[in-house]
Every structure is written in structure tokens, then in C-alpha cells.
Amino acid sequence: MSSSPIVYRQYTGESDLRHIMSLVQHELSEPYVIYTYRYFLRQWPHLSFLAYPDENSDPVGVIVCKQSMHRETRNRGYIAMLSVHRDWRKRGIASTLVRRSLAIMKQHGVEEVVLETEFDNSAALSLYESLGFIREKRLFRFYLNGKDAFRLVLVVPPGSEDQQDDIGIPSPIPPRPLFLAPPRMVPIPPLPYDADEASAR
Amino acid sequence: MYDMDVDLPGGSDFEDVTKLFAAAANDMDPEALLMTDTFSLLDAMSAFEIGEPRMDSGMVTESQQRPPFDPLAPMLPQEICWILDRAFACEMEWHAGASLTQTVHTLLYVHYLDDLNPDFITGHQRYLYPPDPRRPLELLSVVMRASVMALLKSCDLAWRELSKGKVHDVEDWLGEKSEVSLLEGISADFVLRKVDDALTWLQYSNLSAQDVQLLHDRLLLRKTVMQLLKLTLPLSKKELRRLSIDARVLLQRIRSQSLTQPTPDSPAAFVFDPHISRRLACFMPVRIIDLPPQEQAWDHLSRLLDGWEELSHLLDNPCVSTWEIAGCLRIWSPRHEIHPAYLRSLSQSVVYDRGNVMGRLPPMWSVECFFQESVGCSYEAFLSKICIRNDSSALWLKKEIENRICKYTAADLRANSYNPPRRRRYFMKASLQWHEVFDLFLQLIPYCEPFDSEGQALVDVMPSIATMRRLAASREIILSGLQQDLYAREEVTIAYWYLSRILDAHLECIDQILNFDTQAREEMKIQLNFLTALQVMSMAMCAITYKQCTLPYQRTALNFVRRHKWAFKPEYEDLAPALPLPDLRRFVPEVEEMLSNGQYSPAQSFALAEDMLDSLEGLEGFASIWAEDRRAFFQGLARICIQLQALPASSADVAGFDLRRLKWVDRTHPWFPDLGV
Ligand SMILES: CC(C)(COP(=O)(O)OP(=O)(O)OC[C@H]1O[C@@H](n2cnc3c(N)ncnc32)[C@H](O)[C@@H]1OP(=O)(O)O)[C@@H](O)C(=O)NCCC(=O)NCCS
């Protein structure tokens, strides 16, 4: 393991997907289908970051997020996936990944950031709490295996988009990387349900 | 029996679209993603990969191959018993929240009921196996068939209650039937008659007396459980009690009997197929689960019976406070598990069903209790004392208050049957609603013209009765927050602080009510001591944990407002202030003042609380048959007080206390930490 500083890079495209999947899959009992990853990565590539031990190796950490208007009133960020390889934990990689995504979300006017995590994932809970998140509610039997989850939320005060975080974010960042054409929309009649977040509770 | 392997869902005229897809994909850029307007995360997540064993439930791996199932393969009586017991385990696991596909549907007879029908069994099938007096065909065509029908019908009856919307599909239970019949179209009485027929056949069979007894007990237990599920509203408490006691006797007997386990090559070993989902129309990928050991399944059934019996006792006690006490104890007591969703739905139906409360009472009964169980007089007497002026606004207010008391009382009682997180979210709403009632009482006061001091006292106290309901709701929000581990170390101090302020306000209301000499007095005294103890304990916890608040004030304030969103709702702005206001600015000065008081002693506070809880020994109040449970709960709280008396004895020592000694993880009490060495 090298002691050189970790390199953080924004998601650059489909070639990163394999690594992201293997990092995330490792921690899940039920795998996500590839479309779950694409759902986020194609729409919010700028909110996904990877951590590399050096320029030439595979990534050892990843974060995948989205950002959209919640009930048309609140600008809400959502952390969908966060994972750091076992051998690389406890050295600040996850918190740096979260801060990176958060900084971009702030530039896009985020008002709150939410996520769900298993009620007994103490590593994730302390990580997010050290960043100011609170456990807003418990979600009863949220997972397929019958486990409860916590809904975590970070309230972002207005005006924090100009606040420089303690990490150097190159600024200004274009709202979206240029290589990305927006996903094509095909109009079809609306579905009878609307569930754009894993939990509508 | 139709052949499931050939009967493809959707018919067999499928067309191969691979070429069409390939052609369409040619028009797409690499990495392009086509999305429709309403394409949601859920849509993305619900796709699955064919051939990925964790998602593709249709895939059969080598090790999962099993011989084809023959529903008429002869069985020994004890093999049948074993299957019936495991079928109970399936049913209980469904009640515990698993899907039918993971449980009841794994019993293959469920899918072959027609094959078991004696009318359809052909001579050919009859002579496929050599005649064996130890394994009569009727064990399958009569006993098994009736049992499976009764199992399915039991699930159907429970399903009907569960799907009333009082508990939540997917969250509290799983309603998905995967297109397998639960005998919805067959009457429960018909099924019960089949069970009776089986019992009769058994009586005249040539089986050994022991086998007859074993089978008889299981059939009868199945029948009794189904009869319990079949009871309709309003529930008859007599029937509830009779049937649940009968079932318990049977269950005890069954648990004491020893059964020979089927050998691995017995046909009984192949009667349950955990992978059945691959042959059914399933919406979600189905995880294969292990059914619980039989003892655990019987424990589950026993809890279901307890619940029915408890309901029968509650129906004996038309008293809101008793329902409240019983409901809270269930939530508060760490040793109680939460009731299965079916019971939680049924209890809610009993609280309110088509215009009736508690089975047979009119909604105005809640208003009666509201006054009777606080100031101790009937609503009629109350009205005659407060003398509302005959004025249309006043009459409107009176009516509005009555309506709301009815509505909110039922809602409060029902909420005790929600799952704990939902219950907490309900109280966030309830605290506002009760505050609105308080505000309506305030508006009514100017129209009251009591002619004596007693009447005046009632006028003065009436808003406080509503306030007590609000404060009880607020208290539950914080206590359940503690119980559900919602507070990080940073926040826990503030939670205890605000809780103690809420309890302070509640105690003031109780003091006011204690001026009335009523039958509610003993209950009020219990509340007074209990809540005072809790208040003192909360303050002491606040003092001890204060130094762990290290976040910058701005973050603390943001989180405080979010955490207390329920108390900051804009609706409060149009009403009289709801004290205590959620005012974070008072937190630091109040705690610092306490800590700078040289006399203040956290250890002494816990000793004081212990004394107060001990003094409740022997008092019953409105607890009725839950008095013993409540006493046990108070004793549990007192034991925590004894532990926590080892905390610093003076505020000066608090600074040196090592907070890591407070053990929150796996603590014995839901509201307070244990103290480690
Ligand atoms: C949770 C996870 C992403 C943390 O990654 P990480 O890089 O080790 O975390 P960091 O080093 O950035 O830790 C930041 C803070 O989190 C907390 N933390 C991290 N791991 C912890 C652990 N095992 N126990 C307690 N606290 C922990 C600490 O407060 C830490 O701050 P500190 O180092 O100043 O004490 C990693 O454990 C993981 O991948 N877990 C599996 C996947 C997962 O649970 N993802 C989150 C679901 S949303």
C-alpha cells in the first residue's frame, strides 16, 4: 500500500462502471442491477466521485448521488451509494468523497441531503454524523431482509454555496461535464405511481 | 392439477424480439440511456438480470434439483403431523412479515389441492401404491386436504383484516399472493366442515390411539385458530376468550407431545419447496428463508393467542386510560415484542369500526371518558356546571370540541398499534391536534357562565385536559426517539432537556387536576410520581451528558429546528402558544445554571426518582389487569435509577466523569443508558 495521497476524480463514464459496481456490490446482500447504477450515473455524473490510491491503480472508494426537487419545493440531494474498499477504510476516504459531492450539490443550491442506511451500520452512522447529519426517522422493516433503516438528513443552510469547504474544490465547476448529452426523453403516458426515491415514506 | 412448467404466464404465443431490440440499439450512441418521462429509480431497480442467481428466481442450479412432487405419495400419520406443524410455522412466519411465497406457498399441497380431492382421485391413482394400512390414502385426501384448506382460508381471513389499510403492506406485512388462491371464493363454514369431516374420519379410522390423538389435536388447533380469525366485528369477548383459551390448551398439549421426525428419504421431506417462487408469478425477487424451528413457531402462535386474549380483556374495560396504559406498556417494555401486524390491525378495528368505538359504544363515549377520567364527573354534570351560554358560536365550539375529542381519542388509541416509527410520526401530528382542542377550549371560556366556584374551577381546568394529551404526545415523540436510537451523542442532551421541560408542563396540569377529588385521583397520583421521576432523571442525564455537546452552535441550531419540525409547524402561529416552546436559546443557560448550583447532585436525583417509583407499589389506578405489568415496568425504571446512582454526586464532579462509561448499545432500558465500570 502506498502512502502517497489519495487522488479523487469525478466519474468519467461507462469505463468506471465496472469498478463502481464491484466496490458497491461487495457490501450488498442483494445486488443492484446495472440499470440502478446507470440511473444515477447518467443523470448526475458530476455528483459521483472515485478515490484512487495513485494515478495507475483501480479505485478503492466511490460515491454515487442524485439531486432533484423534492415535492417541487425543496432542492434535495440523495446519497445513493458510498463504499470504501476494506483495506482502505478509516483514513478519511469516505468523508472526503461525501464532502466532494456535497460541495457540488451546494453549487447547485442544495437545501438538504438525505440517505438511508441500515440501523446497525455504525461506521456509516458515525461517518455521517461527524458531517452534521441527523437520524431523522427510523424506517420500519425497510429492507427486504426485514431490517430497519434510518433516514439521515443534513440540513444545508442557505448561502452555503459560496462557502469554501476545507478541501480544495477547483472552482468554478461547469454545472455538468461537457461530455454528457442529457438522457433522451421518450414521452409515454405517466405511470400510476410515482416513486423516484427508494422510499416515499 | 395443471402443469405449471408448461403454463407460461401470459400464454404461449410469445414472439422473439431480440432482432428488433438489436436493430433499435444500433441507433443509439455508446453509453446512451433511453429514459421515459416518468422513469423512476424504482423502475431501474426492478429490472433483473437473467441468469444472475440472486435475482433470477427462475434459475435452477444443480444442487437444487429435486424429484417431481407426488401429492398422493402415502405418508405415515406422524409424517402428516410433522407437515401440519411445519405448516403452522409457515403461517406464523408470514404473520411475522415474510411473504406467502417464502412461507405458506412453499407447502406444495397448496398447489395440488384438486389432486387431493377424493372425488377426483381415479382408480388408477388409488392403486399406484400398494395398499398400506399404516398409510391410508385418507390421511391425504381427507386430513391433509382439510388442513391445507383451513390453512389457506386462515390466511385469507387474516389477509382481509390486514388489507384494511390500518397496517402497511410491504412495511408491516406482505400482501402479495403471487396469483395463488387463498380460497377467497370458498366459504369459511364449508372449510370448517371439511375439518370436522376429517375429525370424524379420524375417530373411526384404524390408526393407533396415539396417532389419532396427535392428528386430532392438530386438526382441532387449526380449526380453533381459524375460528378466531373468522370472528367478525364487533368482536364477542366471550367467544374471543373461549377460543383463545381452547387454542392455548391444545397448543400446550401439542408442545408436550414428541413426534418422530421424518427421515431424509421420507416423502415428507420433499413436501416443502423453498424455491417455489420460481414457479409462481412473483413481483419481487424472493429470498429463500429458513423457517424458524418449531418451538419458535409455537411461541409466535402463543403470542397471537395472547393478543386475542388481551383484546378480550380490553373489551371488558371501557376506559380510555386503561387502553392507553396497556398500549404504552407494550411499546415501552423492552421485554415485549411488538405484536404481529394482524393483531395490530385488529386492535385498531376494535377501537373504531363503522361508527362504533370499542366494539359497541357510540363515539360520544370518548367525550365521557375525557372528563370522567380526569376531573371525575360525567359530561352531563360537567356541562351543567360550566353553563355554556346559549349562543350559536358557543354551540358550534362545543360541537367542534366534542367531535375532535372523539376523533383524536380513537386516533391516539389506534396509534399504539402502529409500528413504532409510524407511531412516533403520528404523535407529531397529534400534538398539534390536541393543541387545537386546547385552543378551542380557550375560545369557549368567554361563553361559560358558571354560577359557583366549582363550576369556575372546571372552566379553568378544561383546557389543561387537552394540554395533557398534547404533552403526552410530545413526551412519546422524545421517548420513542430515544428508544429508536434517533439521537446521536450530540443530540441526546438536548432531547433529555426538552423532555424534562415537557414533563414540567405536564406536571403542572396534573397538579391543577389533583384539586378535584375524583375516582381518577389515584391514577393522577401515579402519573404525578412517574412523570416526576422521569423528569428528575432526564435533568440528571442532561447534566451528565452536557459536555458532549461540541458541535458549532449554527449546526446545533439547524439540527434542532429540523428535529423539532413537529413543534415548529406554521399552524401553531395562529394558536395560543404551545408551552414549553422549543426554544434552543434556553438550553445552555438552563443547564449551566443547574450545573453551577453547588447543591445539585445527579446521583441524588436518581435516588429521589427511585424513591418515587418505589412509592407506587400497590397502586392500581386505571391499569386494571395491566397493573402487574405496569408495576414491573416501574421496577425496571427503578433498577436503572439504582445503577445510575453511581454517577457523580455533585455538579463539580460531573466535569471529571468519563462519558464512555455510559453504555447505550444493547442497553437494558429503552430510555436510559447503563453504567459500565
Ligand atoms: C462506511 C464507510 C463508507 C466508511 O468509510 P471510511 O473511508 O472508512 O470512512 P472515513 O475514514 O472517512 O471515516 C470518517 C468518520 O466516520 C466514522 N467511522 C468510519 N468508520 C467507522 C467505524 N468502523 N466505526 C466507527 N466510526 C467509523 C468516524 O467518525 C470517522 O471519523 P474519524 O476517522 O475522525 O474518527 C465504509 O466503512 C464502507 O464502505 N462500509 C460499507 C458500505 C457502507 O456501509 N456504506 C454506507 C451506506 S450508505
CSV table of N, CA, C and O in Angstrom, one decimal, chain B residues 556-635:
chain,number,residue,atom,x,y,z
B,556,THR,N,-25.9,23.0,15.5
B,556,THR,CA,-26.8,22.5,16.6
B,556,THR,C,-28.2,23.1,16.3
B,556,THR,O,-29.2,22.5,16.4
B,557,ALA,N,-28.2,24.4,16.0
B,557,ALA,CA,-29.5,25.1,15.8
B,557,ALA,C,-30.2,24.6,14.6
B,557,ALA,O,-31.4,24.3,14.7
B,558,LEU,N,-29.5,24.4,13.5
B,558,LEU,CA,-30.1,23.9,12.3
B,558,LEU,C,-30.7,22.5,12.6
B,558,LEU,O,-31.9,22.2,12.2
B,559,ASN,N,-30.0,21.7,13.3
B,559,ASN,CA,-30.4,20.3,13.6
B,559,ASN,C,-31.6,20.3,14.5
B,559,ASN,O,-32.5,19.5,14.4
B,560,PHE,N,-31.5,21.3,15.5
B,560,PHE,CA,-32.6,21.4,16.5
B,560,PHE,C,-34.0,21.7,15.8
B,560,PHE,O,-35.0,21.1,16.0
B,561,VAL,N,-33.9,22.6,14.9
B,561,VAL,CA,-35.1,23.0,14.2
B,561,VAL,C,-35.7,21.9,13.3
B,561,VAL,O,-36.9,21.6,13.3
B,562,ARG,N,-34.8,21.2,12.7
B,562,ARG,CA,-35.2,20.0,11.9
B,562,ARG,C,-35.8,18.9,12.8
B,562,ARG,O,-36.8,18.3,12.5
B,563,ARG,N,-35.1,18.7,13.9
B,563,ARG,CA,-35.5,17.6,14.8
B,563,ARG,C,-36.9,17.9,15.4
B,563,ARG,O,-37.7,17.0,15.6
B,564,HIS,N,-37.1,19.2,15.6
B,564,HIS,CA,-38.4,19.6,16.2
B,564,HIS,C,-39.4,20.2,15.2
B,564,HIS,O,-40.2,21.0,15.6
B,565,LYS,N,-39.2,19.8,14.0
B,565,LYS,CA,-40.1,20.3,13.0
B,565,LYS,C,-41.6,20.2,13.4
B,565,LYS,O,-42.3,21.1,13.1
B,566,TRP,N,-41.9,19.2,14.1
B,566,TRP,CA,-43.3,19.0,14.5
B,566,TRP,C,-43.8,20.1,15.5
B,566,TRP,O,-44.9,20.4,15.5
B,567,ALA,N,-42.8,20.7,16.2
B,567,ALA,CA,-43.2,21.7,17.2
B,567,ALA,C,-43.1,23.1,16.5
B,567,ALA,O,-43.5,24.1,17.1
B,568,PHE,N,-42.5,23.1,15.3
B,568,PHE,CA,-42.4,24.4,14.6
B,568,PHE,C,-43.4,24.6,13.5
B,568,PHE,O,-43.2,25.4,12.6
B,569,LYS,N,-44.4,23.7,13.4
B,569,LYS,CA,-45.3,23.8,12.3
B,569,LYS,C,-45.9,25.2,12.2
B,569,LYS,O,-46.3,25.7,13.2
B,570,PRO,N,-46.1,25.7,11.0
B,570,PRO,CA,-46.7,27.0,10.9
B,570,PRO,C,-48.1,27.1,11.5
B,570,PRO,O,-48.4,28.2,11.9
B,571,GLU,N,-48.8,26.0,11.6
B,571,GLU,CA,-50.1,26.1,12.1
B,571,GLU,C,-50.1,26.6,13.6
B,571,GLU,O,-51.1,27.2,14.0
B,572,TYR,N,-49.1,26.4,14.3
B,572,TYR,CA,-49.0,26.9,15.7
B,572,TYR,C,-49.1,28.4,15.8
B,572,TYR,O,-49.5,28.9,16.8
B,573,GLU,N,-48.7,29.0,14.7
B,573,GLU,CA,-48.6,30.5,14.8
B,573,GLU,C,-50.0,31.1,15.0
B,573,GLU,O,-50.1,32.2,15.5
B,574,ASP,N,-51.0,30.5,14.6
B,574,ASP,CA,-52.4,31.1,14.7
B,574,ASP,C,-53.0,30.7,16.0
B,574,ASP,O,-54.2,31.0,16.3
B,575,LEU,N,-52.3,29.9,16.8
B,575,LEU,CA,-52.9,29.5,18.1
B,575,LEU,C,-52.2,30.1,19.3
B,575,LEU,O,-51.2,30.7,19.2
B,576,ALA,N,-52.9,29.9,20.4
B,576,ALA,CA,-52.2,30.3,21.7
B,576,ALA,C,-50.9,29.6,21.8
B,576,ALA,O,-50.8,28.4,21.3
B,577,PRO,N,-49.9,30.1,22.5
B,577,PRO,CA,-48.6,29.5,22.5
B,577,PRO,C,-48.7,28.1,23.1
B,577,PRO,O,-49.4,27.8,24.1
B,578,ALA,N,-48.0,27.1,22.5
B,578,ALA,CA,-47.9,25.8,23.0
B,578,ALA,C,-46.7,25.6,23.8
B,578,ALA,O,-45.6,25.4,23.4
B,579,LEU,N,-46.9,25.8,25.1
B,579,LEU,CA,-45.7,25.7,26.0
B,579,LEU,C,-45.4,24.3,26.4
B,579,LEU,O,-46.3,23.5,26.5
B,580,PRO,N,-44.2,24.0,26.6
B,580,PRO,CA,-43.0,24.8,26.5
B,580,PRO,C,-42.6,24.9,25.1
B,580,PRO,O,-42.5,24.0,24.3
B,581,LEU,N,-42.2,26.2,24.7
B,581,LEU,CA,-41.8,26.4,23.3
B,581,LEU,C,-40.5,25.7,23.0
B,581,LEU,O,-39.7,25.6,23.9
B,582,PRO,N,-40.3,25.3,21.8
B,582,PRO,CA,-39.0,24.7,21.5
B,582,PRO,C,-38.0,25.8,21.3
B,582,PRO,O,-37.7,26.2,20.2
B,583,ASP,N,-37.4,26.2,22.4
B,583,ASP,CA,-36.5,27.4,22.3
B,583,ASP,C,-35.1,27.0,22.7
B,583,ASP,O,-34.8,26.9,23.9
B,584,LEU,N,-34.3,26.8,21.7
B,584,LEU,CA,-32.9,26.3,22.0
B,584,LEU,C,-32.1,27.3,22.8
B,584,LEU,O,-31.2,26.9,23.5
B,585,ARG,N,-32.5,28.5,22.7
B,585,ARG,CA,-31.6,29.5,23.4
B,585,ARG,C,-31.7,29.3,24.9
B,585,ARG,O,-30.8,29.8,25.6
B,586,ARG,N,-32.7,28.7,25.3
B,586,ARG,CA,-32.8,28.5,26.8
B,586,ARG,C,-32.0,27.3,27.3
B,586,ARG,O,-31.8,27.1,28.5
B,587,PHE,N,-31.6,26.5,26.3
B,587,PHE,CA,-30.9,25.2,26.7
B,587,PHE,C,-29.6,25.5,27.5
B,587,PHE,O,-29.5,25.0,28.6
B,588,VAL,N,-28.7,26.2,26.9
B,588,VAL,CA,-27.4,26.4,27.6
B,588,VAL,C,-27.6,27.1,28.9
B,588,VAL,O,-27.1,26.6,29.9
B,589,PRO,N,-28.3,28.3,29.0
B,589,PRO,CA,-28.4,28.9,30.3
B,589,PRO,C,-29.0,28.0,31.4
B,589,PRO,O,-28.6,28.0,32.5
B,590,GLU,N,-30.1,27.3,31.0
B,590,GLU,CA,-30.7,26.4,31.9
B,590,GLU,C,-29.8,25.3,32.5
B,590,GLU,O,-29.8,25.1,33.7
B,591,VAL,N,-29.1,24.7,31.6
B,591,VAL,CA,-28.2,23.6,32.0
B,591,VAL,C,-27.1,24.1,32.8
B,591,VAL,O,-26.7,23.6,33.9
B,592,GLU,N,-26.5,25.3,32.4
B,592,GLU,CA,-25.4,25.8,33.1
B,592,GLU,C,-25.8,26.3,34.5
B,592,GLU,O,-25.0,26.1,35.4
B,593,GLU,N,-27.0,26.8,34.6
B,593,GLU,CA,-27.5,27.2,35.9
B,593,GLU,C,-27.5,26.0,36.8
B,593,GLU,O,-27.1,26.1,38.0
B,594,MET,N,-28.1,24.9,36.3
B,594,MET,CA,-28.2,23.7,37.1
B,594,MET,C,-26.8,23.3,37.6
B,594,MET,O,-26.5,22.9,38.7
B,595,LEU,N,-25.8,23.3,36.6
B,595,LEU,CA,-24.5,22.8,36.9
B,595,LEU,C,-23.7,23.7,37.9
B,595,LEU,O,-22.8,23.3,38.6
B,596,SER,N,-24.1,25.0,37.8
B,596,SER,CA,-23.4,25.9,38.7
B,596,SER,C,-24.0,25.9,40.1
B,596,SER,O,-23.4,26.5,41.0
B,597,ASN,N,-25.1,25.2,40.3
B,597,ASN,CA,-25.7,25.1,41.6
B,597,ASN,C,-24.9,24.0,42.4
B,597,ASN,O,-24.9,22.9,42.1
B,598,GLY,N,-24.2,24.5,43.4
B,598,GLY,CA,-23.4,23.6,44.2
B,598,GLY,C,-24.2,22.5,44.9
B,598,GLY,O,-23.6,21.4,45.2
B,599,GLN,N,-25.5,22.7,45.1
B,599,GLN,CA,-26.3,21.7,45.7
B,599,GLN,C,-26.7,20.5,44.8
B,599,GLN,O,-27.2,19.5,45.2
B,600,TYR,N,-26.6,20.8,43.5
B,600,TYR,CA,-27.2,19.9,42.6
B,600,TYR,C,-26.4,18.6,42.5
B,600,TYR,O,-25.2,18.6,42.4
B,601,SER,N,-27.1,17.4,42.6
B,601,SER,CA,-26.4,16.2,42.6
B,601,SER,C,-27.2,15.2,41.7
B,601,SER,O,-28.3,14.7,41.9
B,602,PRO,N,-26.5,14.8,40.5
B,602,PRO,CA,-27.2,13.8,39.6
B,602,PRO,C,-27.4,12.5,40.4
B,602,PRO,O,-28.5,11.9,40.3
B,603,ALA,N,-26.5,12.0,41.2
B,603,ALA,CA,-26.7,10.8,41.9
B,603,ALA,C,-27.9,10.9,42.8
B,603,ALA,O,-28.7,10.0,42.8
B,604,GLN,N,-28.0,12.0,43.5
B,604,GLN,CA,-29.1,12.2,44.4
B,604,GLN,C,-30.4,12.2,43.7
B,604,GLN,O,-31.5,11.7,44.1
B,605,SER,N,-30.4,12.8,42.5
B,605,SER,CA,-31.6,12.8,41.6
B,605,SER,C,-32.1,11.4,41.3
B,605,SER,O,-33.3,11.2,41.4
B,606,PHE,N,-31.2,10.5,41.0
B,606,PHE,CA,-31.6,9.2,40.7
B,606,PHE,C,-32.1,8.5,41.9
B,606,PHE,O,-33.1,7.7,41.9
B,607,ALA,N,-31.6,8.8,43.1
B,607,ALA,CA,-32.1,8.2,44.3
B,607,ALA,C,-33.5,8.7,44.6
B,607,ALA,O,-34.4,7.9,45.0
B,608,LEU,N,-33.7,10.0,44.4
B,608,LEU,CA,-35.0,10.5,44.6
B,608,LEU,C,-36.0,9.9,43.6
B,608,LEU,O,-37.1,9.5,44.0
B,609,ALA,N,-35.6,9.7,42.4
B,609,ALA,CA,-36.5,9.1,41.4
B,609,ALA,C,-36.8,7.7,41.8
B,609,ALA,O,-38.0,7.2,41.7
B,610,GLU,N,-35.9,7.0,42.3
B,610,GLU,CA,-36.1,5.6,42.7
B,610,GLU,C,-37.1,5.6,43.8
B,610,GLU,O,-38.1,4.8,43.8
B,611,ASP,N,-37.0,6.5,44.8
B,611,ASP,CA,-38.0,6.5,45.9
B,611,ASP,C,-39.4,6.7,45.4
B,611,ASP,O,-40.3,6.1,45.8
B,612,MET,N,-39.5,7.7,44.4
B,612,MET,CA,-40.8,8.0,43.9
B,612,MET,C,-41.4,6.8,43.2
B,612,MET,O,-42.6,6.5,43.3
B,613,LEU,N,-40.6,6.1,42.4
B,613,LEU,CA,-41.1,4.9,41.7
B,613,LEU,C,-41.5,3.8,42.7
B,613,LEU,O,-42.5,3.1,42.5
B,614,ASP,N,-40.7,3.7,43.7
B,614,ASP,CA,-41.0,2.6,44.7
B,614,ASP,C,-42.3,2.9,45.4
B,614,ASP,O,-43.0,2.0,45.8
B,615,SER,N,-42.6,4.2,45.6
B,615,SER,CA,-43.8,4.5,46.4
B,615,SER,C,-45.1,4.2,45.6
B,615,SER,O,-46.2,4.3,46.1
B,616,LEU,N,-44.9,3.8,44.3
B,616,LEU,CA,-46.1,3.4,43.5
B,616,LEU,C,-46.5,2.0,43.7
B,616,LEU,O,-47.6,1.6,43.3
B,617,GLU,N,-45.7,1.3,44.5
B,617,GLU,CA,-46.0,-0.1,44.8
B,617,GLU,C,-47.5,-0.2,45.4
B,617,GLU,O,-47.9,0.5,46.2
B,618,GLY,N,-48.2,-1.1,44.8
B,618,GLY,CA,-49.6,-1.4,45.3
B,618,GLY,C,-50.7,-0.5,44.8
B,618,GLY,O,-51.8,-0.7,45.0
B,619,LEU,N,-50.3,0.6,44.0
B,619,LEU,CA,-51.3,1.4,43.5
B,619,LEU,C,-51.8,0.9,42.1
B,619,LEU,O,-50.9,0.5,41.3
B,620,GLU,N,-53.0,1.0,41.8
B,620,GLU,CA,-53.5,0.4,40.6
B,620,GLU,C,-54.0,1.4,39.6
B,620,GLU,O,-53.8,1.3,38.4
B,621,GLY,N,-54.6,2.5,40.1
B,621,GLY,CA,-55.2,3.5,39.1
B,621,GLY,C,-56.1,2.8,38.1
B,621,GLY,O,-57.0,2.0,38.5
B,622,PHE,N,-55.9,3.2,36.9
B,622,PHE,CA,-56.8,2.7,35.8
B,622,PHE,C,-56.1,1.5,35.1
B,622,PHE,O,-56.6,1.1,34.0
B,623,ALA,N,-55.1,0.9,35.7
B,623,ALA,CA,-54.4,-0.1,35.0
B,623,ALA,C,-55.1,-1.4,34.9
B,623,ALA,O,-54.7,-2.3,34.0
B,624,SER,N,-56.1,-1.7,35.7
B,624,SER,CA,-56.9,-2.9,35.7
B,624,SER,C,-55.9,-4.1,35.7
B,624,SER,O,-55.0,-4.2,36.4
B,625,ILE,N,-56.2,-5.1,34.8
B,625,ILE,CA,-55.3,-6.3,34.8
B,625,ILE,C,-53.9,-6.0,34.3
B,625,ILE,O,-53.1,-6.9,34.4
B,626,TRP,N,-53.6,-4.8,33.9
B,626,TRP,CA,-52.2,-4.5,33.5
B,626,TRP,C,-51.4,-3.9,34.7
B,626,TRP,O,-50.3,-3.5,34.5
B,627,ALA,N,-52.1,-3.9,35.8
B,627,ALA,CA,-51.4,-3.3,37.0
B,627,ALA,C,-50.0,-4.0,37.2
B,627,ALA,O,-49.0,-3.3,37.5
B,628,GLU,N,-50.0,-5.3,37.1
B,628,GLU,CA,-48.8,-6.0,37.4
B,628,GLU,C,-47.7,-5.7,36.3
B,628,GLU,O,-46.6,-5.4,36.7
B,629,ASP,N,-48.1,-5.6,35.1
B,629,ASP,CA,-47.2,-5.2,34.0
B,629,ASP,C,-46.6,-3.8,34.3
B,629,ASP,O,-45.4,-3.5,34.1
B,630,ARG,N,-47.5,-2.9,34.7
B,630,ARG,CA,-47.0,-1.6,35.0
B,630,ARG,C,-46.1,-1.5,36.1
B,630,ARG,O,-45.1,-0.8,36.1
B,631,ARG,N,-46.4,-2.3,37.2
B,631,ARG,CA,-45.5,-2.4,38.3
B,631,ARG,C,-44.1,-2.9,37.9
B,631,ARG,O,-43.1,-2.3,38.2
B,632,ALA,N,-44.1,-3.9,37.0
B,632,ALA,CA,-42.9,-4.4,36.5
B,632,ALA,C,-42.1,-3.4,35.8
B,632,ALA,O,-40.9,-3.2,35.9
B,633,PHE,N,-42.9,-2.6,35.0
B,633,PHE,CA,-42.2,-1.5,34.2
B,633,PHE,C,-41.6,-0.5,35.2
B,633,PHE,O,-40.4,-0.1,35.0
B,634,PHE,N,-42.3,-0.1,36.2
B,634,PHE,CA,-41.8,0.9,37.2
B,634,PHE,C,-40.5,0.3,37.9
B,634,PHE,O,-39.6,1.0,38.1
B,635,GLN,N,-40.6,-0.9,38.2
B,635,GLN,CA,-39.5,-1.6,38.9
B,635,GLN,C,-38.2,-1.5,38.0
B,635,GLN,O,-37.1,-1.3,38.4
